mmCIF file of C-alpha atoms in Angstrom:
data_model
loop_
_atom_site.group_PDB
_atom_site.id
_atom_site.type_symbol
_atom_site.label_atom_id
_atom_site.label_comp_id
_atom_site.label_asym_id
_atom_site.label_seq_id
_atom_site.Cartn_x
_atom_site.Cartn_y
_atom_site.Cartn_z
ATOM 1 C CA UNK A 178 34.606 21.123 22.150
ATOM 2 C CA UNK A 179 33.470 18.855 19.374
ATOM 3 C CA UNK A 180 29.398 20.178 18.301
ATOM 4 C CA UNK A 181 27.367 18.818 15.692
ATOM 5 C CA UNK A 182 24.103 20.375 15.226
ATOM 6 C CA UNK A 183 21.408 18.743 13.205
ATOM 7 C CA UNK A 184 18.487 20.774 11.423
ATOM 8 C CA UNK A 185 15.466 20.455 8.812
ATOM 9 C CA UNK A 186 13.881 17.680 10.198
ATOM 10 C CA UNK A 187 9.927 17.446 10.162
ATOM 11 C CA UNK A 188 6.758 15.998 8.847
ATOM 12 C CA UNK A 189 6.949 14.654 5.275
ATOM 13 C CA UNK A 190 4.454 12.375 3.100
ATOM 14 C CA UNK A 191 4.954 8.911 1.795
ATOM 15 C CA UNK A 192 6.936 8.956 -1.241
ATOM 16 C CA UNK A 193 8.318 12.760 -0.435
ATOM 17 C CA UNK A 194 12.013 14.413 -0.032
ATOM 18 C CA UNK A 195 13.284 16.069 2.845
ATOM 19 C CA UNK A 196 17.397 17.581 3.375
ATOM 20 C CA UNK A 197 18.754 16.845 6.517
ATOM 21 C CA UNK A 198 21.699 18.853 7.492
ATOM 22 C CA UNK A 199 24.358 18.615 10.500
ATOM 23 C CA UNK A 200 26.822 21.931 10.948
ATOM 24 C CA UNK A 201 29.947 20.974 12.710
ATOM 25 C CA UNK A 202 32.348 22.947 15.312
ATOM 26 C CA UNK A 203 35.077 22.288 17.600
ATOM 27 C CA UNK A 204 37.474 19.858 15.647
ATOM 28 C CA UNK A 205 38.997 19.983 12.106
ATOM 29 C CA UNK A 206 35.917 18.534 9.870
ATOM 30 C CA UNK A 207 37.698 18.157 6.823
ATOM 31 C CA UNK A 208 39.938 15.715 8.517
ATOM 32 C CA UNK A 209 36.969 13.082 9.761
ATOM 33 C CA UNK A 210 34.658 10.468 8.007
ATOM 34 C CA UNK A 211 30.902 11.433 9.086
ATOM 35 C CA UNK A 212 28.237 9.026 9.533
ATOM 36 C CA UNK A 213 24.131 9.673 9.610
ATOM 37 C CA UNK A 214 22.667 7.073 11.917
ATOM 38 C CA UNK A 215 19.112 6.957 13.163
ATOM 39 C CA UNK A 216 16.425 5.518 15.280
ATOM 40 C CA UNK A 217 13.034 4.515 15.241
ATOM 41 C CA UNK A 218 10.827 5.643 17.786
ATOM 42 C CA UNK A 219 11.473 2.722 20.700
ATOM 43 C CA UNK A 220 13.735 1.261 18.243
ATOM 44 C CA UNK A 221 17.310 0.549 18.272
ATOM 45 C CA UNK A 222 20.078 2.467 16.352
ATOM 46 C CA UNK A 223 20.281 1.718 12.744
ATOM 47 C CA UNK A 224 23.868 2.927 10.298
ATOM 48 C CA UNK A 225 22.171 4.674 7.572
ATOM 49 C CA UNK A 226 25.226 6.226 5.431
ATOM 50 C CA UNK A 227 28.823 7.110 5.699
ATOM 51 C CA UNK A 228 31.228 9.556 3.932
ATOM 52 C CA UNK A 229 34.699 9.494 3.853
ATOM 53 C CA UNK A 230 37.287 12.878 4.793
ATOM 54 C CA UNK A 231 36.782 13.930 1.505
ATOM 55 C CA UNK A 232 33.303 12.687 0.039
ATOM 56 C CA UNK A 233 35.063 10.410 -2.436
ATOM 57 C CA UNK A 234 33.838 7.346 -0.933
ATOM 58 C CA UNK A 235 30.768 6.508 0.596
ATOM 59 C CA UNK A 236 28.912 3.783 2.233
ATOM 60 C CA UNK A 237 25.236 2.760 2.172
ATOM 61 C CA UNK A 238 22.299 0.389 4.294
ATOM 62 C CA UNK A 239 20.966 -1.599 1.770
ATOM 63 C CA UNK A 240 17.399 -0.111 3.082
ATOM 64 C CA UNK A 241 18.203 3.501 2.093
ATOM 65 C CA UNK A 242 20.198 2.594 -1.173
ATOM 66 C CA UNK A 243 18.467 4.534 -4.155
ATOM 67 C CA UNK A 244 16.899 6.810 -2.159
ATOM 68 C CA UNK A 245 19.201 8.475 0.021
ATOM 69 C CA UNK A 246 22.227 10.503 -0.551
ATOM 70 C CA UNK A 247 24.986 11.468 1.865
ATOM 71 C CA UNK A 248 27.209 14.769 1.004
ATOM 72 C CA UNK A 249 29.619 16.881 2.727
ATOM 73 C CA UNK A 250 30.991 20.658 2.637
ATOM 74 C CA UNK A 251 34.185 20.870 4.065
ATOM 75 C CA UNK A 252 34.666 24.388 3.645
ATOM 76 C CA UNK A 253 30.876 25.597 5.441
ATOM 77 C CA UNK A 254 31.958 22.130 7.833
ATOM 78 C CA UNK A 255 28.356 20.903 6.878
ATOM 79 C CA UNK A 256 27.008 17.189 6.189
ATOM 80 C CA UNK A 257 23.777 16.511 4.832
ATOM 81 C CA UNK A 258 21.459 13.670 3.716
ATOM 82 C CA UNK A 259 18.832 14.308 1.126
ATOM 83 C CA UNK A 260 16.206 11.800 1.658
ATOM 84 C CA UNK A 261 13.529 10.837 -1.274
ATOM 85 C CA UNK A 262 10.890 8.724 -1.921
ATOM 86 C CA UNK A 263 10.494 8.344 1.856
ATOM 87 C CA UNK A 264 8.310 5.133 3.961
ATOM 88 C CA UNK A 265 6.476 4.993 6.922
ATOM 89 C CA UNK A 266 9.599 2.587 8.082
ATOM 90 C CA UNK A 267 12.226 5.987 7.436
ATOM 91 C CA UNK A 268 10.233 7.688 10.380
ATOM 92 C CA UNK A 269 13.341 8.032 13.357
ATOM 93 C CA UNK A 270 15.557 10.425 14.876
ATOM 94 C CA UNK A 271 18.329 11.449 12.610
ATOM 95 C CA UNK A 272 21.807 11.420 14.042
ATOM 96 C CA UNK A 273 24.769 12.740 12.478
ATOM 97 C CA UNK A 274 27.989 11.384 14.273
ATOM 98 C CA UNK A 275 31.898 11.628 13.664
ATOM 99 C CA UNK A 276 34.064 8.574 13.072
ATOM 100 C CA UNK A 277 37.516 8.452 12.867
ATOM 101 C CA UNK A 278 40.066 10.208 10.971
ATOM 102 C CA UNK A 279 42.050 7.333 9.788
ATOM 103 C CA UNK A 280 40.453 3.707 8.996
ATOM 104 C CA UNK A 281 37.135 3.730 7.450
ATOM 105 C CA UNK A 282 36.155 0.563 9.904
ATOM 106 C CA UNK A 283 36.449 3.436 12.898
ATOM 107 C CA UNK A 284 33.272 3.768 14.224
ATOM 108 C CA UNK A 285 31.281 7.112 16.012
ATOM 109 C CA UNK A 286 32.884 9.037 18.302
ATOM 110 C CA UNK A 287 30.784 12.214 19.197
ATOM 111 C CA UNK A 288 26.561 12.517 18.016
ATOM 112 C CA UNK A 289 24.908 14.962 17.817
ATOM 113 C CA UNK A 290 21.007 15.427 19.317
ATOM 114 C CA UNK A 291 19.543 14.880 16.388
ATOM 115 C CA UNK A 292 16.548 15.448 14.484
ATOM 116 C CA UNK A 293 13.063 13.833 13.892
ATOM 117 C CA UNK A 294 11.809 13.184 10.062
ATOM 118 C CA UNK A 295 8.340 11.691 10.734
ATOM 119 C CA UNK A 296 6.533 10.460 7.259
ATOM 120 C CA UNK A 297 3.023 10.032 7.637
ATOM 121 C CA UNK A 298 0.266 10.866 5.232
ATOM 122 C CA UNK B 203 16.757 -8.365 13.681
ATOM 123 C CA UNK B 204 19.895 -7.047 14.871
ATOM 124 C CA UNK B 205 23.342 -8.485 13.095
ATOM 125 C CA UNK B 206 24.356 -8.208 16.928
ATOM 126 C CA UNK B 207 23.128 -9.895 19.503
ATOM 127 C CA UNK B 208 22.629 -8.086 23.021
ATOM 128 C CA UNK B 209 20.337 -9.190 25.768
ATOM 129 C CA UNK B 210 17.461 -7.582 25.959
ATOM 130 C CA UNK B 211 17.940 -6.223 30.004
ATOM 131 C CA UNK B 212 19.933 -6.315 32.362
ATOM 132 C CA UNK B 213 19.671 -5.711 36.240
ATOM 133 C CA UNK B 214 22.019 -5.280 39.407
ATOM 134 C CA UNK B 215 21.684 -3.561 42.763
ATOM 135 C CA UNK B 216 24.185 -0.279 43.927
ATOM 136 C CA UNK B 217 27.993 -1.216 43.994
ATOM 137 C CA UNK B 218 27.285 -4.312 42.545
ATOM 138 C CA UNK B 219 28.668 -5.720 38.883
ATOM 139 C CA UNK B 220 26.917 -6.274 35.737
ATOM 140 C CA UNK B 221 28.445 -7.292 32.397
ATOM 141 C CA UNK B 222 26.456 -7.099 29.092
ATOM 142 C CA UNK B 223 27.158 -9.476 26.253
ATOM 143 C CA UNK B 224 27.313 -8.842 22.607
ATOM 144 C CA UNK B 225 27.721 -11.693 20.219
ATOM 145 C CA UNK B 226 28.299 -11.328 16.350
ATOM 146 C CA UNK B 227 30.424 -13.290 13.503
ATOM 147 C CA UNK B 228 33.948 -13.300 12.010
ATOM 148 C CA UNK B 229 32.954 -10.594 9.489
ATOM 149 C CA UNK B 230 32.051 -8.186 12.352
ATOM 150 C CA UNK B 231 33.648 -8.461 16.129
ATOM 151 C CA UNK B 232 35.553 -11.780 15.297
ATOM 152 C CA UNK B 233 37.476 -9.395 12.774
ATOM 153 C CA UNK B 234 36.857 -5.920 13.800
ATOM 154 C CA UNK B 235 37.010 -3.810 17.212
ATOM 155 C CA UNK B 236 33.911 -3.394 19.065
ATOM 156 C CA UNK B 237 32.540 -0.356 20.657
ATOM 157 C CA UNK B 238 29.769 0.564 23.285
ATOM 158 C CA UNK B 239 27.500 3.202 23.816
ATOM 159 C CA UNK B 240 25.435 4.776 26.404
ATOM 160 C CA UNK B 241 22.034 5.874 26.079
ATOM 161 C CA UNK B 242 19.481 7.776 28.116
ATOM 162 C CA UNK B 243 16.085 8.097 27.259
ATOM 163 C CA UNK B 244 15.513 10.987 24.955
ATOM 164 C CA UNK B 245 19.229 11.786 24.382
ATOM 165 C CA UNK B 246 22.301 11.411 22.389
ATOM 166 C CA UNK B 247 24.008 7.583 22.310
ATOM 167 C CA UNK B 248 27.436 8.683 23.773
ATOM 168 C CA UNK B 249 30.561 6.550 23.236
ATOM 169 C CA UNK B 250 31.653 4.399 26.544
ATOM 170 C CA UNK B 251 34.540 2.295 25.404
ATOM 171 C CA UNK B 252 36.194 2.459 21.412
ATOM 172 C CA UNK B 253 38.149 0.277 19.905
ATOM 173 C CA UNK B 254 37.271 -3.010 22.496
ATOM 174 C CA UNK B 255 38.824 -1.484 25.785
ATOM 175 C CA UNK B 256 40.256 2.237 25.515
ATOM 176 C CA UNK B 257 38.185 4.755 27.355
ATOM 177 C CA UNK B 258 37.120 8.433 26.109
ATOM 178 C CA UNK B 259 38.289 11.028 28.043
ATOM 179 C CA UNK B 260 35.990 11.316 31.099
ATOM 180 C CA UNK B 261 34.223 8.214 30.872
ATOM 181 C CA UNK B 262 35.114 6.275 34.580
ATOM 182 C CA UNK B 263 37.409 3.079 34.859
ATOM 183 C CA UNK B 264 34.044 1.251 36.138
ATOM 184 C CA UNK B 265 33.217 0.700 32.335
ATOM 185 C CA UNK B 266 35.299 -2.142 31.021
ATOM 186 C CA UNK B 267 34.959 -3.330 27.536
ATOM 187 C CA UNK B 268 36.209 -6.909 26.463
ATOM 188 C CA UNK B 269 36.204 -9.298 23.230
ATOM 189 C CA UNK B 270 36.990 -12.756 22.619
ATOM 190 C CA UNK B 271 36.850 -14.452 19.171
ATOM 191 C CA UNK B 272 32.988 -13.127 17.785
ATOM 192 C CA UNK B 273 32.068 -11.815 21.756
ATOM 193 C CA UNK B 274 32.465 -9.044 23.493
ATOM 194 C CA UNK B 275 31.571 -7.723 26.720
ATOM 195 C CA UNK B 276 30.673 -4.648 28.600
ATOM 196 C CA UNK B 277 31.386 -5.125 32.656
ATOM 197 C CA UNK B 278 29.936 -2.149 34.863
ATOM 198 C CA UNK B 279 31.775 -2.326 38.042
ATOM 199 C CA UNK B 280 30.433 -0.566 41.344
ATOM 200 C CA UNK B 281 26.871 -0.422 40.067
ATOM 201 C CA UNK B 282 24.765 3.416 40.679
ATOM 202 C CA UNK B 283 21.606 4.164 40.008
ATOM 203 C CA UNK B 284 23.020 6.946 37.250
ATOM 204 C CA UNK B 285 24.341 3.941 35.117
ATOM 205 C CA UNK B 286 20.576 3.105 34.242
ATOM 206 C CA UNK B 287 20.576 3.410 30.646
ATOM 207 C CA UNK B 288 20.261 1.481 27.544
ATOM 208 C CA UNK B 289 23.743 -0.133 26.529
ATOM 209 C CA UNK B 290 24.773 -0.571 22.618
ATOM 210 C CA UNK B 291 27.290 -2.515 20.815
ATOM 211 C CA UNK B 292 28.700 -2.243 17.732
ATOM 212 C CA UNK B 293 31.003 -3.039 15.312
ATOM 213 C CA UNK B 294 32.296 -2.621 11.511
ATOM 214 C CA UNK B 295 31.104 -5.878 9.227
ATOM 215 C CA UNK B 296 33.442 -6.631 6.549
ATOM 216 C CA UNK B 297 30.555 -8.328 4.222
ATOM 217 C CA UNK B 298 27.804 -5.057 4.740
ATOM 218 C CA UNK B 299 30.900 -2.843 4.487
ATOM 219 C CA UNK B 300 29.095 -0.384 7.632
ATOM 220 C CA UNK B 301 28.533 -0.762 10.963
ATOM 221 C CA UNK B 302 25.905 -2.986 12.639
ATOM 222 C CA UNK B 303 24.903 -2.991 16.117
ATOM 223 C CA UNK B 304 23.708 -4.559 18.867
ATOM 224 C CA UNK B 305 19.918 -4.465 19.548
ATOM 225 C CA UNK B 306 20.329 -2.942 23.064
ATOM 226 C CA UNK B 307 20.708 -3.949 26.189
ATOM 227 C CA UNK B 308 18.399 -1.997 29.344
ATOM 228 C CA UNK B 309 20.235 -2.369 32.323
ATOM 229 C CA UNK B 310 18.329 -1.419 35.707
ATOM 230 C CA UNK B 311 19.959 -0.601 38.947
ATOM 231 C CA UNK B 312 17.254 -2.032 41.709
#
């Protein structure tokens, strides 16, 4: 069955980094486009960043752009977001979620549980 | 300010049913498919109906998903008390280029 397993999450500082990582299982990674989306505590979900099959293209929010950075490793079936120069306002739950394998317009399929990056000073 | 428009709740009693609007624009569910999710509190959103109507595998027939020019609908037929959950559209927008959704919609079974 289709897992994705998010990690490195945790407390950070205004204006710090933190990695994000998802490790994926159960379904051919290489072959699907991977999205992170997240959610602010009592907040609705929010698109942060997509990669395509191959990490040739990728998609940004305009509220991340600059500062974010989506990746992929098909062959350790990883995806990761490396986060810098973090706000207050970036404090949510972290999902990583599969979209489709064909049309970059397909939206999430399966989510993982995701994983809290909380900036506060 | 969600690019998607949901109400904010939603209520019905047991076997009753409940629909849950989602408005947008042509450059997201006037030109795109729309898709729902399911939330409980503290977990995972989990997909209820892709591409405007078609079911995952193992989500019930009660869940019906609709769309009409730059609407779409979610109707919850036979109403229980384990469909009390948070409700999320969604859909790709041709002019962000990524998805947007839907502010969320709590629906209570009373």
């Amino acid at each position: 069955q289709v897992q994705l397993v998010e990690s490195g999450g945790g407390l950070v500082k205004p204006g710090g980094s933190l990695r994000v990582s998802c490790a994926a299982s159960g379904f051919n990674f290489a072959d699907y486009q991977m999205s992170w989306i997240r959610q602010a505590p009592g907040k609705g979900l929010e698109w942060v960043s997509k990669i395509d099959s191959t990490g040739s293209i990728i998609f940004q929010a305009d509220s991340v752009k600059g500062r974010f950075s989506i990746s992929r490793d098909n062959a350790k079936k990883s995806l990761h977001l490396q986060m810098s120069n973090l706000r207050v306002d970036d404090t949510a739950v972290y999902y990583c979620a599969r979209d489709g394998s064909y049309n970059l317009w397909d939206l999430s399929d399966y989510w993982g549980q995701g994983t809290l990056v909380t900036v506060s000073s | 300010q969600s690019v998607l428009t949901q109400p904010l709740s939603a209520s019905g009693t047991p076997g009753q049913r409940v629909t849950i609007s989602c408005s947008g624009s042509t450059s997201n569910v006037g030109s795109n498919y729309v898709y729902w999710y399911q939330q409980f509190p503290g977990m995972a959103p989990k997909l209820l109906i892709y591409k405007n109507n078609q079911w995952p595998s193992g989500v019930p027939g009660r869940f019906s998903g609709s769309k009409s020019g730059t609407s779409a609908s979610l109707a919850i037929s036979g109403l229980r008390s384990e469909d009390e959950a948070d409700y999320y559209c969604a859909a790709w927008d041709d002019n962000l280029q990524g998805p947007v959704f839907g502010g969320g919609t709590r629906l209570s079974v009373l």
